[in-house]
Amino acid sequence: MTAGSAEGRCVACGVGVPAGAAVCPRCGTSQRMEACPHCGATAGATRDAEFRFRCDVCGGPRVPLDTKKMRRSGKEVTALKRAELARKGRAKNRAAAVFTGVALAGTIGILAIYGLLGVIGVVNPGLGFFLASLLTAGPLAALIAWFLARSREQAKEIVPALDEAWLSVAADVAAQIKGPVTARALTEALPIEEPQAEEMLALLEAHEIIRNDGSLTRMRIGASPDKPDLAAVEAEAEAEAEAEARAPGVTREKV
């Protein structure tokens, strides 16, 4: 559950914060204080160009909620951890590519200097030296290409994992919204704009979580096959009865 600032005060500097504000207007500290699924720290989440929101402590991707009233199922954690593993793997491969590139540049530099000294007659490098240099530079270049390819592959894993995590949280939110699930209702619970909420609604519908009219197609959070959500069942029964009553030419027999 989101732990926001108490009585509209910033969790860092104590200055008054408007209700629903994501950051402190004075110090800029995020007011979305939740336990990070990666580092476990209770910290805020800040907007990020690539990860949408990242933890203020470890930098891992997060899906914050803008309201205390909504509960999470925790199903998004697996997808977030996949995105975090891909992020770390990409960073490691990029660092390895840079390190190998430095080694390759050094090898080429030594080869060039030694060759120049051979041209002016200071040293006699010999064919063996050049062959050894080429055999060293070749594998290093291939290794750089492999590290960069791995980095690109891991980068491609981030967006699908983030989409899955956000869809999971949106499904949790939709299951707790009273009445039809609308874009406005999603924007009140999630830190997204209305166009993004419309896209999220389309994804929820595509995954058969909601219908075209915004009603749910699955049980709400807290329900189980043995103990279904009675409120949802009653609402569905009332909707069916109302639709039947409005249907032209249909009469109901009294029992």
Short mmCIF file of C-alpha atoms in Angstrom, two decimals:
data_model
loop_
_atom_site.label_atom_id
_atom_site.label_comp_id
_atom_site.label_asym_id
_atom_site.label_seq_id
_atom_site.Cartn_x
_atom_site.Cartn_y
_atom_site.Cartn_z
CA MET A 1 0.00 0.00 0.00
CA THR A 2 1.23 3.45 -0.81
CA ALA A 3 2.59 5.37 2.15
CA GLY A 4 2.16 9.00 1.23
CA SER A 5 3.15 12.06 3.20
CA ALA A 6 1.23 12.49 6.46
CA GLU A 7 -1.21 15.42 6.61
CA GLY A 8 -0.04 16.79 3.28
CA ARG A 9 3.58 17.21 4.39
CA CYS A 10 6.64 16.32 2.35
CA VAL A 11 8.30 13.15 3.59
CA ALA A 12 11.72 14.80 3.22
CA CYS A 13 11.55 18.52 4.05
CA GLY A 14 8.17 18.76 5.79
CA VAL A 15 6.78 21.52 3.57
CA GLY A 16 3.07 21.40 2.79
CA VAL A 17 2.31 19.34 -0.33
CA PRO A 18 -0.96 19.67 -2.29
CA ALA A 19 -3.22 16.63 -2.14
CA GLY A 20 -2.31 14.13 -4.83
CA ALA A 21 0.99 15.81 -5.69
CA ALA A 22 3.60 13.35 -6.97
CA VAL A 23 6.61 15.42 -5.90
CA CYS A 24 7.34 18.09 -3.31
CA PRO A 25 7.08 21.59 -4.83
CA ARG A 26 10.06 22.70 -2.76
CA CYS A 27 12.67 19.92 -2.74
CA GLY A 28 11.34 17.73 -5.56
CA THR A 29 11.24 14.55 -3.45
CA SER A 30 8.82 11.93 -4.72
CA GLN A 31 5.78 11.44 -2.49
CA ARG A 32 5.06 7.94 -3.84
CA MET A 33 6.66 6.09 -0.94
CA GLU A 34 6.40 2.32 -1.35
CA ALA A 35 8.61 -0.70 -0.73
CA CYS A 36 10.76 -1.29 -3.80
CA PRO A 37 10.46 -4.86 -5.15
CA HIS A 38 14.16 -4.81 -6.06
CA CYS A 39 16.07 -3.29 -3.14
CA GLY A 40 13.34 -3.46 -0.48
CA ALA A 41 13.79 0.19 0.49
CA THR A 42 10.72 2.29 1.23
CA ALA A 43 11.36 5.02 -1.29
CA GLY A 44 9.73 7.16 -3.92
CA ALA A 45 9.58 6.58 -7.64
CA THR A 46 10.66 9.19 -10.17
CA ARG A 47 9.68 9.46 -13.83
CA ASP A 48 12.21 8.00 -16.22
CA ALA A 49 12.41 8.30 -19.99
CA GLU A 50 13.11 4.60 -20.51
CA PHE A 51 11.72 2.79 -17.47
CA ARG A 52 8.71 5.15 -17.02
CA PHE A 53 9.31 5.20 -13.26
CA ARG A 54 12.44 4.18 -11.37
CA CYS A 55 13.23 3.65 -7.70
CA ASP A 56 14.89 6.66 -6.08
CA VAL A 57 17.29 4.32 -4.25
CA CYS A 58 18.37 1.54 -6.63
CA GLY A 59 17.13 2.86 -9.97
CA GLY A 60 15.07 -0.26 -10.70
CA PRO A 61 11.81 0.02 -12.67
CA ARG A 62 8.67 0.61 -10.61
CA VAL A 63 4.90 0.91 -11.13
CA PRO A 64 3.70 3.46 -8.57
CA LEU A 65 0.11 4.05 -7.51
CA ASP A 66 -1.34 7.52 -7.05
CA THR A 67 -3.88 6.49 -4.44
CA LYS A 68 -3.83 4.70 -1.09
CA LYS A 69 -7.19 3.07 -1.73
CA MET A 70 -5.94 0.51 -4.24
CA ARG A 71 -4.29 -2.79 -3.39
CA ARG A 72 -1.74 -4.72 -5.41
CA SER A 73 -1.84 -8.43 -6.10
CA GLY A 74 1.95 -8.49 -6.45
CA LYS A 75 1.79 -10.19 -9.84
CA GLU A 76 3.73 -7.33 -11.41
CA VAL A 77 6.86 -8.08 -9.37
CA THR A 78 7.99 -10.96 -11.59
CA ALA A 79 7.82 -8.81 -14.71
CA LEU A 80 9.58 -5.92 -12.97
CA LYS A 81 12.38 -8.23 -11.88
CA ARG A 82 12.78 -9.43 -15.47
CA ALA A 83 13.08 -5.84 -16.61
CA GLU A 84 15.62 -5.15 -13.86
CA LEU A 85 17.70 -8.20 -14.80
CA ALA A 86 17.67 -7.08 -18.42
CA ARG A 87 18.70 -3.57 -17.37
CA LYS A 88 21.62 -4.84 -15.29
CA GLY A 89 22.66 -7.33 -17.96
CA ARG A 90 22.65 -4.62 -20.59
CA ALA A 91 24.77 -2.37 -18.38
CA LYS A 92 27.30 -5.16 -17.76
CA ASN A 93 27.59 -5.98 -21.44
CA ARG A 94 28.01 -2.33 -22.34
CA ALA A 95 30.75 -1.96 -19.72
CA ALA A 96 32.46 -5.10 -21.02
CA ALA A 97 32.28 -3.75 -24.57
CA VAL A 98 33.89 -0.48 -23.46
CA PHE A 99 36.65 -2.29 -21.56
CA THR A 100 37.34 -4.57 -24.53
CA GLY A 101 37.31 -1.57 -26.85
CA VAL A 102 39.98 0.11 -24.75
CA ALA A 103 42.08 -3.06 -24.93
CA LEU A 104 41.61 -3.19 -28.70
CA ALA A 105 42.56 0.46 -29.08
CA GLY A 106 45.69 -0.15 -27.00
CA THR A 107 46.64 -3.14 -29.12
CA ILE A 108 46.19 -1.19 -32.34
CA GLY A 109 48.14 1.74 -30.89
CA ILE A 110 51.08 -0.44 -29.92
CA LEU A 111 51.01 -2.06 -33.34
CA ALA A 112 51.01 1.34 -35.06
CA ILE A 113 53.86 2.72 -32.95
CA TYR A 114 55.98 -0.39 -33.39
CA GLY A 115 55.30 -0.38 -37.12
CA LEU A 116 56.32 3.28 -37.36
CA LEU A 117 59.55 2.56 -35.50
CA GLY A 118 60.17 -0.27 -37.93
CA VAL A 119 59.67 2.04 -40.91
CA ILE A 120 62.22 4.55 -39.67
CA GLY A 121 64.65 1.74 -38.87
CA VAL A 122 64.72 2.02 -35.10
CA VAL A 123 63.47 -1.53 -34.55
CA ASN A 124 62.87 -4.62 -36.62
CA PRO A 125 59.40 -5.88 -35.64
CA GLY A 126 59.40 -8.96 -37.78
CA LEU A 127 56.48 -10.87 -39.23
CA GLY A 128 55.81 -12.72 -35.99
CA PHE A 129 55.01 -9.54 -34.12
CA PHE A 130 52.48 -8.40 -36.70
CA LEU A 131 50.81 -11.80 -36.79
CA ALA A 132 50.58 -11.88 -33.00
CA SER A 133 49.08 -8.39 -32.97
CA LEU A 134 46.48 -9.28 -35.58
CA LEU A 135 45.58 -12.49 -33.75
CA THR A 136 45.05 -10.40 -30.61
CA ALA A 137 43.08 -7.59 -32.24
CA GLY A 138 40.78 -9.92 -34.19
CA PRO A 139 39.32 -11.77 -31.19
CA LEU A 140 38.98 -8.49 -29.28
CA ALA A 141 36.95 -6.98 -32.13
CA ALA A 142 34.75 -10.07 -32.27
CA LEU A 143 34.26 -9.92 -28.51
CA ILE A 144 33.15 -6.29 -28.73
CA ALA A 145 30.60 -7.20 -31.39
CA TRP A 146 29.28 -10.04 -29.20
CA PHE A 147 28.95 -7.82 -26.12
CA LEU A 148 27.08 -5.17 -28.12
CA ALA A 149 24.75 -7.78 -29.64
CA ARG A 150 23.98 -9.15 -26.18
CA SER A 151 23.33 -5.63 -24.95
CA ARG A 152 20.83 -4.99 -27.75
CA GLU A 153 19.05 -8.29 -27.08
CA GLN A 154 18.66 -7.49 -23.40
CA ALA A 155 17.43 -3.99 -24.19
CA LYS A 156 14.62 -5.53 -26.24
CA GLU A 157 13.46 -7.49 -23.18
CA ILE A 158 12.84 -4.38 -21.08
CA VAL A 159 9.79 -2.89 -22.80
CA PRO A 160 7.70 -6.12 -22.95
CA ALA A 161 8.45 -6.78 -19.28
CA LEU A 162 7.42 -3.25 -18.33
CA ASP A 163 4.24 -3.53 -20.39
CA GLU A 164 3.38 -6.76 -18.58
CA ALA A 165 3.99 -5.18 -15.17
CA TRP A 166 1.86 -2.11 -15.92
CA LEU A 167 -0.91 -4.27 -17.35
CA SER A 168 -0.90 -6.38 -14.19
CA VAL A 169 -1.24 -3.33 -11.94
CA ALA A 170 -3.91 -1.85 -14.22
CA ALA A 171 -5.84 -5.12 -13.93
CA ASP A 172 -5.59 -4.89 -10.14
CA VAL A 173 -6.89 -1.33 -10.27
CA ALA A 174 -9.71 -2.26 -12.65
CA ALA A 175 -10.81 -5.05 -10.32
CA GLN A 176 -11.27 -2.52 -7.50
CA ILE A 177 -13.02 0.25 -9.42
CA LYS A 178 -16.71 0.51 -8.63
CA GLY A 179 -18.69 0.68 -11.82
CA PRO A 180 -17.33 0.79 -15.38
CA VAL A 181 -13.58 1.01 -15.82
CA THR A 182 -12.83 4.26 -17.63
CA ALA A 183 -9.71 6.11 -18.69
CA ARG A 184 -10.38 8.78 -16.08
CA ALA A 185 -10.64 6.15 -13.34
CA LEU A 186 -7.28 4.72 -14.36
CA THR A 187 -5.62 8.14 -14.37
CA GLU A 188 -6.84 8.70 -10.81
CA ALA A 189 -5.12 5.53 -9.62
CA LEU A 190 -2.07 5.36 -11.89
CA PRO A 191 0.40 8.15 -12.77
CA ILE A 192 -0.56 8.18 -16.45
CA GLU A 193 -2.25 10.65 -18.77
CA GLU A 194 -5.61 10.01 -20.42
CA PRO A 195 -4.16 8.93 -23.81
CA GLN A 196 -2.03 6.34 -22.02
CA ALA A 197 -5.06 5.27 -20.02
CA GLU A 198 -7.00 4.74 -23.26
CA GLU A 199 -4.21 2.49 -24.52
CA MET A 200 -4.28 0.63 -21.22
CA LEU A 201 -8.03 0.13 -21.54
CA ALA A 202 -7.50 -1.34 -25.00
CA LEU A 203 -4.92 -3.76 -23.60
CA LEU A 204 -7.24 -4.74 -20.74
CA GLU A 205 -9.96 -5.43 -23.27
CA ALA A 206 -7.59 -7.35 -25.55
CA HIS A 207 -6.62 -9.57 -22.61
CA GLU A 208 -10.32 -10.07 -21.82
CA ILE A 209 -10.05 -8.41 -18.41
CA ILE A 210 -12.77 -5.87 -19.20
CA ARG A 211 -15.55 -5.70 -21.78
CA ASN A 212 -16.31 -2.97 -24.30
CA ASP A 213 -18.56 -1.22 -21.79
CA GLY A 214 -15.82 -1.17 -19.15
CA SER A 215 -17.32 -3.92 -17.00
CA LEU A 216 -15.12 -6.68 -15.62
CA THR A 217 -14.91 -10.11 -17.18
CA ARG A 218 -13.20 -11.73 -14.22
CA MET A 219 -13.53 -11.96 -10.45
CA ARG A 220 -12.39 -9.06 -8.34
CA ILE A 221 -9.36 -9.11 -6.05
CA GLY A 222 -10.03 -11.12 -2.93
CA ALA A 223 -12.43 -13.49 -4.66
CA SER A 224 -11.71 -17.15 -5.30
CA PRO A 225 -13.41 -19.97 -7.23
CA ASP A 226 -14.85 -21.28 -3.94
CA LYS A 227 -15.81 -17.83 -2.62
CA PRO A 228 -16.71 -15.55 -5.52
CA ASP A 229 -17.19 -11.83 -5.09
CA LEU A 230 -20.88 -11.62 -4.13
CA ALA A 231 -21.08 -7.94 -5.00
CA ALA A 232 -19.85 -8.63 -8.52
CA VAL A 233 -22.26 -11.56 -8.92
CA GLU A 234 -25.21 -9.49 -7.71
CA ALA A 235 -24.28 -6.58 -9.96
CA GLU A 236 -24.07 -8.88 -12.96
CA ALA A 237 -27.43 -10.47 -12.12
CA GLU A 238 -29.06 -7.05 -11.79
CA ALA A 239 -27.61 -5.96 -15.12
CA GLU A 240 -28.94 -9.07 -16.83
CA ALA A 241 -32.37 -8.61 -15.25
CA GLU A 242 -32.49 -4.98 -16.35
CA ALA A 243 -31.47 -5.89 -19.89
CA GLU A 244 -34.14 -8.58 -20.01
CA ALA A 245 -36.80 -6.18 -18.73
CA ARG A 246 -35.92 -3.64 -21.41
CA ALA A 247 -35.99 -6.18 -24.23
CA PRO A 248 -39.08 -5.59 -26.44
CA GLY A 249 -41.73 -8.28 -26.62
CA VAL A 250 -40.37 -10.22 -23.65
CA THR A 251 -42.70 -11.11 -20.80
CA ARG A 252 -41.70 -12.80 -17.61
CA GLU A 253 -43.88 -15.46 -16.04
CA LYS A 254 -44.67 -15.21 -12.38
CA VAL A 255 -43.58 -18.15 -10.30
#
